[in-house]
Amino acid sequence: MSENVRIAIDVGGTFTDVVKLVPGTGELRFEKVPTTPSEPTSGVLAAFDKAEAEPADVETFNHGSTLGLNSLLTRTGARIATIATRGFRDVYLLGRTDRRVMYDITYRKPAALLERYDTFEVTERSLFDGSVATPFDEDDARAVARTIAERGYDAVAVAFLHSYANPAHEVRMREILEEEAPGVEVTLSQELSREYREYERTSTAVLDAYIKPIMRSYLMALEGELERRGFDGRFLMSRSGGGAMTASAAREQPVNLILSGPAGGVVGAAAFAKLTGRPNLITIDMGGTSLDASLVQNGSPVLYHGAEFEGLPINTPSLYIHTIGAGGGSLGYLDGAGALQVGPKSAGADPGPAAYGRGGTQPTFTDAALAIGYLGTDTPLGGELTLDREKSLQSLAAIAKELGLSVTELARGMVKISNTKIVGAVRAITIELGHNPKDFALLSFGGGGGLVAVDVARELGIPEVIVPPGQGAFSALGMLMADVQHNYSRTSLQALEDLDAETADALFAGMEEEARETLRAEGFSDERMEFHRVVAVRYSGQEHSVTVSYPAGSGDPREEIREDFDRLHLRQYGHTMDDPIETTTLRLNAIGIVDKPELPKAARRASGESYPNRSRTVFVEGDTTAEYVLVAREDLRAGDVIDGPAVVTEHTATTVLHEGDRLEVGDFGELVISIKNTQNTQKEA
């Protein structure tokens, strides 16, 4: 490797973003290429070429892919089966008896990933303490394995009762499947989650099995192609919990990748929070298909257990990210009542918005933004794609006529509808969880984030918007900042007063030793490992738990756990009680520390110089126009100030600020926008 180049590639629904970093020279390059859903490997290799990065020169390759998620969304995953303890065959199909949408009579439970015909049971049973109540019946297991082979399943999920306490029967079932049904991918529930809750653990295993053949095939093909081009560096995948995992680990447990798409941006936001001295951030990542909203508190992303995909639980750690169908490609249409809607359906990468000139005819958010002047035809997207305003106007015309509006009035309406949806997404992760948006800055990124951020911030009273460098590919940049992460857990359901520190320390020590072996095998020395102990706690007899740090040291941890629980429960749920509490799960977060990229500082302008600027006509309300200052971000320097209204264009995105807003360029090239109508409020507060 001659240059020790670092590359991150984030495959989205519409565009694939790539960041190239050369630590030796400080070069930081952001690029975009169209996503190629039919040939995902080709799209990734095209991103290497666009960034002019030879695989042989790449030291670290970080990758995020929506392939597994898309196969779930489109129900195009593997043909799978499940194997359960005899008598518990229907655990997955029955699920929980709660109703998530209480007052919607049209609600229907999302379709399962398999039918009852695909469920099997084997005679065996372990108890909650790991003891064996019914021995594993090998003849029964072999008969099931042979049936699975005969029916031609691609993968199978094995989830036995209480296997979190005793995994031996699941391990033996896999050995029999390898003998009787070679070639069938096998997922064991206890390897993904060593926690109680039978349905959640089974669902996690089913999701993993459903995408495993696809992800394994994709990763092996990509690894092979990169190796043929000389790549011999570290290949990491972004994971749902915000860290990274090696490609080899991802092949074995792809369920950890399902919600990884937006995770890179949140990790990057946490790093940026520390870099800029703003520990509390609301993040919005607006891509071509969706918008992801999340929080960074005290410099760290919010992590939780209990993520779901279309109502199907995933019992692995995930970042708290709220996703809505509001992206640049979101389609505008009239619903059954004749009302204007935007999203969640998207034009995707093919054909894309009408403005792309690739055959799209339905209006999208991008077409609306172009029609009102937020976007222009003078700055090619990604340096290559010149937007076609006439095609955008044509796509909007039919709906505008039906509603009796001008084309620009319709376009303004579409932008306002999208903004309202995004405000709702931010409210869901702040106000509805007890957080005041005014206590945060809004970090905006993604190809469309800068178009909506100022309006969203103003609506919620957020005083400041920050647009990081390379906003259109910031999620990819965030991937370069992610450490390798492994999560371990052990069920420990007991009253807090009965918690034995020695027993808990022994469980944590066992998890740490397992983690050390894994991290060493991945090339990390002991000096580059960190371990964080946490414990899930709840009021006795209740369902939901709060996760608190497990106290360090050799003393009695119970008093500190109780204090932390009361504090966090008050913050999350608004009350505390004097009732006894109990622990449910001990968890260990094991980290392999990677070298983080250092963002280069932006140059400052010589005294007396100014940035070049032009003007752009923007429709501000109906058919009323105003002249906005038009500035290329590449022409800005640290310390530069722009008073709105203005449009700032760049290689991968566009930022809009309005009259009264004020932009100042920060030390690292970030755009810091003070929002009109919130500045005085913030000073008074």
mmCIF file of N, CA and C in Angstrom, residues 581-630:
data_model
loop_
_atom_site.group_PDB
_atom_site.id
_atom_site.type_symbol
_atom_site.label_atom_id
_atom_site.label_comp_id
_atom_site.label_asym_id
_atom_site.label_seq_id
_atom_site.Cartn_x
_atom_site.Cartn_y
_atom_site.Cartn_z
ATOM 1 N N ILE A 581 -36.756 -2.644 42.640
ATOM 2 C CA ILE A 581 -36.357 -2.799 41.245
ATOM 3 C C ILE A 581 -35.587 -4.092 41.075
ATOM 4 N N GLU A 582 -35.468 -4.514 39.810
ATOM 5 C CA GLU A 582 -34.777 -5.763 39.506
ATOM 6 C C GLU A 582 -33.936 -5.609 38.258
ATOM 7 N N THR A 583 -32.862 -6.369 38.198
ATOM 8 C CA THR A 583 -32.037 -6.400 36.994
ATOM 9 C C THR A 583 -32.606 -7.445 36.046
ATOM 10 N N THR A 584 -32.423 -7.224 34.752
ATOM 11 C CA THR A 584 -32.873 -8.210 33.763
ATOM 12 C C THR A 584 -31.711 -8.752 32.929
ATOM 13 N N THR A 585 -30.757 -7.885 32.565
ATOM 14 C CA THR A 585 -29.703 -8.299 31.641
ATOM 15 C C THR A 585 -28.400 -7.561 31.938
ATOM 16 N N LEU A 586 -27.306 -8.292 31.923
ATOM 17 C CA LEU A 586 -25.973 -7.695 31.974
ATOM 18 C C LEU A 586 -25.445 -7.632 30.543
ATOM 19 N N ARG A 587 -24.929 -6.474 30.146
ATOM 20 C CA ARG A 587 -24.456 -6.309 28.772
ATOM 21 C C ARG A 587 -23.048 -5.734 28.756
ATOM 22 N N LEU A 588 -22.285 -6.179 27.769
ATOM 23 C CA LEU A 588 -20.918 -5.696 27.589
ATOM 24 C C LEU A 588 -20.764 -5.169 26.168
ATOM 25 N N ASN A 589 -20.271 -3.946 26.056
ATOM 26 C CA ASN A 589 -19.935 -3.375 24.757
ATOM 27 C C ASN A 589 -18.424 -3.419 24.618
ATOM 28 N N ALA A 590 -17.936 -4.237 23.699
ATOM 29 C CA ALA A 590 -16.493 -4.401 23.482
ATOM 30 C C ALA A 590 -16.091 -3.638 22.230
ATOM 31 N N ILE A 591 -15.038 -2.834 22.343
ATOM 32 C CA ILE A 591 -14.638 -1.938 21.264
ATOM 33 C C ILE A 591 -13.189 -2.195 20.866
ATOM 34 N N GLY A 592 -12.984 -2.302 19.562
ATOM 35 C CA GLY A 592 -11.639 -2.308 18.997
ATOM 36 C C GLY A 592 -11.386 -0.933 18.404
ATOM 37 N N ILE A 593 -10.447 -0.198 18.969
ATOM 38 C CA ILE A 593 -10.244 1.203 18.613
ATOM 39 C C ILE A 593 -9.460 1.315 17.302
ATOM 40 N N VAL A 594 -10.024 2.035 16.364
ATOM 41 C CA VAL A 594 -9.346 2.294 15.088
ATOM 42 C C VAL A 594 -8.859 3.740 15.075
ATOM 43 N N ASP A 595 -7.882 4.023 14.235
ATOM 44 C CA ASP A 595 -7.387 5.389 14.100
ATOM 45 C C ASP A 595 -8.467 6.249 13.458
ATOM 46 N N LYS A 596 -8.740 7.386 14.072
ATOM 47 C CA LYS A 596 -9.767 8.293 13.551
ATOM 48 C C LYS A 596 -9.145 9.304 12.587
ATOM 49 N N PRO A 597 -9.862 9.653 11.540
ATOM 50 C CA PRO A 597 -9.351 10.682 10.630
ATOM 51 C C PRO A 597 -9.363 12.052 11.295
ATOM 52 N N GLU A 598 -8.381 12.839 11.004
ATOM 53 C CA GLU A 598 -8.346 14.210 11.487
ATOM 54 C C GLU A 598 -8.825 15.126 10.363
ATOM 55 N N LEU A 599 -9.917 15.812 10.614
ATOM 56 C CA LEU A 599 -10.435 16.713 9.591
ATOM 57 C C LEU A 599 -9.500 17.905 9.443
ATOM 58 N N PRO A 600 -9.148 18.232 8.214
ATOM 59 C CA PRO A 600 -8.270 19.388 8.013
ATOM 60 C C PRO A 600 -9.002 20.686 8.341
ATOM 61 N N LYS A 601 -8.287 21.647 8.894
ATOM 62 C CA LYS A 601 -8.880 22.951 9.179
ATOM 63 C C LYS A 601 -8.984 23.758 7.893
ATOM 64 N N ALA A 602 -10.055 24.526 7.814
ATOM 65 C CA ALA A 602 -10.276 25.345 6.620
ATOM 66 C C ALA A 602 -9.334 26.544 6.619
ATOM 67 N N ALA A 603 -8.891 26.918 5.434
ATOM 68 C CA ALA A 603 -8.025 28.096 5.305
ATOM 69 C C ALA A 603 -8.829 29.357 5.592
ATOM 70 N N ARG A 604 -8.120 30.400 6.023
ATOM 71 C CA ARG A 604 -8.755 31.692 6.269
ATOM 72 C C ARG A 604 -8.405 32.659 5.152
ATOM 73 N N ARG A 605 -9.300 33.589 4.944
ATOM 74 C CA ARG A 605 -9.157 34.533 3.844
ATOM 75 C C ARG A 605 -8.214 35.674 4.231
ATOM 76 N N ALA A 606 -7.422 36.104 3.278
ATOM 77 C CA ALA A 606 -6.544 37.252 3.510
ATOM 78 C C ALA A 606 -7.383 38.508 3.723
ATOM 79 N N SER A 607 -6.895 39.379 4.544
ATOM 80 C CA SER A 607 -7.614 40.606 4.869
ATOM 81 C C SER A 607 -7.943 41.400 3.604
ATOM 82 N N GLY A 608 -9.190 41.845 3.523
ATOM 83 C CA GLY A 608 -9.604 42.671 2.391
ATOM 84 C C GLY A 608 -10.198 41.887 1.242
ATOM 85 N N GLU A 609 -10.011 40.556 1.237
ATOM 86 C CA GLU A 609 -10.571 39.737 0.165
ATOM 87 C C GLU A 609 -12.011 39.364 0.493
ATOM 88 N N SER A 610 -12.750 38.933 -0.521
ATOM 89 C CA SER A 610 -14.123 38.496 -0.328
ATOM 90 C C SER A 610 -14.403 37.319 -1.247
ATOM 91 N N TYR A 611 -15.473 36.625 -0.979
ATOM 92 C CA TYR A 611 -15.831 35.473 -1.803
ATOM 93 C C TYR A 611 -16.635 35.929 -3.012
ATOM 94 N N PRO A 612 -16.469 35.275 -4.142
ATOM 95 C CA PRO A 612 -17.271 35.613 -5.321
ATOM 96 C C PRO A 612 -18.709 35.170 -5.111
ATOM 97 N N ASN A 613 -19.658 35.925 -5.647
ATOM 98 C CA ASN A 613 -21.056 35.537 -5.516
ATOM 99 C C ASN A 613 -21.862 36.066 -6.692
ATOM 100 N N ARG A 614 -22.974 35.390 -6.905
ATOM 101 C CA ARG A 614 -23.926 35.809 -7.935
ATOM 102 C C ARG A 614 -25.296 35.914 -7.271
ATOM 103 N N SER A 615 -26.357 35.757 -8.024
ATOM 104 C CA SER A 615 -27.693 35.773 -7.435
ATOM 105 C C SER A 615 -28.546 34.708 -8.108
ATOM 106 N N ARG A 616 -29.583 34.274 -7.398
ATOM 107 C CA ARG A 616 -30.530 33.301 -7.939
ATOM 108 C C ARG A 616 -31.934 33.728 -7.534
ATOM 109 N N THR A 617 -32.861 33.631 -8.462
ATOM 110 C CA THR A 617 -34.252 33.985 -8.189
ATOM 111 C C THR A 617 -34.960 32.811 -7.523
ATOM 112 N N VAL A 618 -35.576 33.089 -6.377
ATOM 113 C CA VAL A 618 -36.263 32.049 -5.608
ATOM 114 C C VAL A 618 -37.713 32.471 -5.399
ATOM 115 N N PHE A 619 -38.647 31.540 -5.611
ATOM 116 C CA PHE A 619 -40.061 31.784 -5.333
ATOM 117 C C PHE A 619 -40.285 31.598 -3.833
ATOM 118 N N VAL A 620 -40.583 32.674 -3.132
ATOM 119 C CA VAL A 620 -40.673 32.624 -1.679
ATOM 120 C C VAL A 620 -42.085 32.358 -1.184
ATOM 121 N N GLU A 621 -43.097 32.730 -1.943
ATOM 122 C CA GLU A 621 -44.483 32.473 -1.565
ATOM 123 C C GLU A 621 -45.340 32.607 -2.813
ATOM 124 N N GLY A 622 -46.026 31.509 -3.178
ATOM 125 C CA GLY A 622 -46.815 31.558 -4.402
ATOM 126 C C GLY A 622 -45.935 31.893 -5.591
ATOM 127 N N ASP A 623 -46.286 32.956 -6.297
ATOM 128 C CA ASP A 623 -45.483 33.380 -7.444
ATOM 129 C C ASP A 623 -44.644 34.615 -7.132
ATOM 130 N N THR A 624 -44.509 34.946 -5.849
ATOM 131 C CA THR A 624 -43.668 36.069 -5.437
ATOM 132 C C THR A 624 -42.211 35.611 -5.387
ATOM 133 N N THR A 625 -41.319 36.421 -5.957
ATOM 134 C CA THR A 625 -39.913 36.032 -6.019
ATOM 135 C C THR A 625 -39.044 36.979 -5.211
ATOM 136 N N ALA A 626 -37.854 36.501 -4.896
ATOM 137 C CA ALA A 626 -36.840 37.314 -4.225
ATOM 138 C C ALA A 626 -35.484 36.882 -4.754
ATOM 139 N N GLU A 627 -34.524 37.793 -4.713
ATOM 140 C CA GLU A 627 -33.171 37.477 -5.154
ATOM 141 C C GLU A 627 -32.347 36.979 -3.967
ATOM 142 N N TYR A 628 -31.807 35.792 -4.112
ATOM 143 C CA TYR A 628 -30.957 35.184 -3.087
ATOM 144 C C TYR A 628 -29.502 35.261 -3.545
ATOM 145 N N VAL A 629 -28.611 35.568 -2.619
ATOM 146 C CA VAL A 629 -27.185 35.520 -2.924
ATOM 147 C C VAL A 629 -26.812 34.074 -3.236
ATOM 148 N N LEU A 630 -26.052 33.848 -4.291
ATOM 149 C CA LEU A 630 -25.638 32.511 -4.704
ATOM 150 C C LEU A 630 -24.129 32.391 -4.531
#
